[in-house]
């Protein structure tokens, strides 16, 4: 049996699908004043007010147990929420990481005290987390991280090192960092642990990086003798590799790996539906994009089903991410070709602004969450091709 046979066609349960209309109505009003080129940032955008409003409605931490402030729903309920957030371009980046993976990670591996402290704050839209995985010289090769947390006398850890490409670190209170607590980088998977870092601690320096589009959501984070308490450790010391690989299945398989260019696509599609924008070539392009998007979404939902059942479809998630980001990058390039291959035509200015932003940011799609080369290697091994 092929690895891909494990992805069965799956329907989102009716009780979760029923969330969609209410969420869509709320978001239509919440983002009404935001132009498409701003909404195109979506999960890279940032609004603490919106995050708290969503938390008030129970739409953050919807999968977490009610005893910790969550909604007690299945991951399919969150899947519906995420699709709607991305489809309208809601600026949900402030709580995104905490909701998607930090909260579930703490729930699975954290102590009872960690769960009681962090999870209710996440659900209220008050505690924002960033991911401390990538490092200079390591990139997607997480097993070679060098940031080190050394046990200190009297308990706790001393943290030194650097993380990079840390989305929204300058807006977050906490980071869950993959660090080495024993051994050397050459030991690969051995000796890795995950710790919660309070980013307000002395010795932590966060520097935003301006990207090609002018955004400043990527950051580099430096740790200089940062004193961490003993309860900063998540799970067992040395368990970090197991934890982070399970975490990446959530990061790589969701709608955010399909819909990063969807606001641009919808804006262009609205123009194609007008007499000025309509053309046979544009209609063929619409069909091509939709026929690629539909099976990719079905794969994403199928991976979600396996996650709901407690499995860890790491290779399948990598496949969704690789194919999804390829489509996400294709969309702005194809739309640009369509628009600029025409004779003189009146193109809406906001469509052009949105196209410019997505074109500038699209190269990052195949970097974040694991680079293309690393993912293709994982997929090839999973399929028995290498």
PDB file of C-alpha atoms in Angstrom, residues 147-160 175 177 179 181 194-199 201-202 204 223 225-233:
ATOM      1  CA  UNK A 147      21.000  27.410  20.681  1.00  0.00           C
ATOM      2  CA  UNK A 148      21.746  25.902  24.063  1.00  0.00           C
ATOM      3  CA  UNK A 149      19.985  25.804  27.433  1.00  0.00           C
ATOM      4  CA  UNK A 150      22.408  24.686  30.142  1.00  0.00           C
ATOM      5  CA  UNK A 151      21.162  23.499  33.526  1.00  0.00           C
ATOM      6  CA  UNK A 152      22.151  26.037  36.144  1.00  0.00           C
ATOM      7  CA  UNK A 153      23.017  25.483  39.764  1.00  0.00           C
ATOM      8  CA  UNK A 154      19.898  25.707  41.898  1.00  0.00           C
ATOM      9  CA  UNK A 155      17.561  24.741  39.051  1.00  0.00           C
ATOM     10  CA  UNK A 156      16.461  26.193  35.752  1.00  0.00           C
ATOM     11  CA  UNK A 157      18.475  26.905  32.629  1.00  0.00           C
ATOM     12  CA  UNK A 158      20.810  29.496  31.127  1.00  0.00           C
ATOM     13  CA  UNK A 159      19.884  30.140  27.493  1.00  0.00           C
ATOM     14  CA  UNK A 160      22.315  31.351  24.814  1.00  0.00           C
ATOM     15  CA  UNK A 175       8.456  31.821  22.377  1.00  0.00           C
ATOM     16  CA  UNK A 177      12.149  27.381  21.409  1.00  0.00           C
ATOM     17  CA  UNK A 179      17.186  24.136  22.028  1.00  0.00           C
ATOM     18  CA  UNK A 181      20.153  20.776  26.449  1.00  0.00           C
ATOM     19  CA  UNK A 194      11.696  22.640  24.016  1.00  0.00           C
ATOM     20  CA  UNK A 195      11.435  25.527  26.446  1.00  0.00           C
ATOM     21  CA  UNK A 196       9.006  28.412  26.930  1.00  0.00           C
ATOM     22  CA  UNK A 197      10.875  31.715  26.835  1.00  0.00           C
ATOM     23  CA  UNK A 198       9.332  34.865  28.294  1.00  0.00           C
ATOM     24  CA  UNK A 199      10.531  37.419  25.745  1.00  0.00           C
ATOM     25  CA  UNK A 201      13.376  38.555  30.290  1.00  0.00           C
ATOM     26  CA  UNK A 202      16.758  40.296  30.517  1.00  0.00           C
ATOM     27  CA  UNK A 204      16.461  38.657  25.113  1.00  0.00           C
ATOM     28  CA  UNK A 223      19.590  35.073  23.823  1.00  0.00           C
ATOM     29  CA  UNK A 225      22.638  34.378  29.313  1.00  0.00           C
ATOM     30  CA  UNK A 226      18.862  34.371  29.688  1.00  0.00           C
ATOM     31  CA  UNK A 227      17.853  32.887  33.034  1.00  0.00           C
ATOM     32  CA  UNK A 228      14.961  30.445  32.598  1.00  0.00           C
ATOM     33  CA  UNK A 229      13.088  28.837  35.493  1.00  0.00           C
ATOM     34  CA  UNK A 230      12.914  25.062  35.750  1.00  0.00           C
ATOM     35  CA  UNK A 231       9.265  25.087  34.696  1.00  0.00           C
ATOM     36  CA  UNK A 232      10.224  26.569  31.324  1.00  0.00           C
ATOM     37  CA  UNK A 233      10.871  23.038  30.075  1.00  0.00           C
TER      38      UNK A 233
END
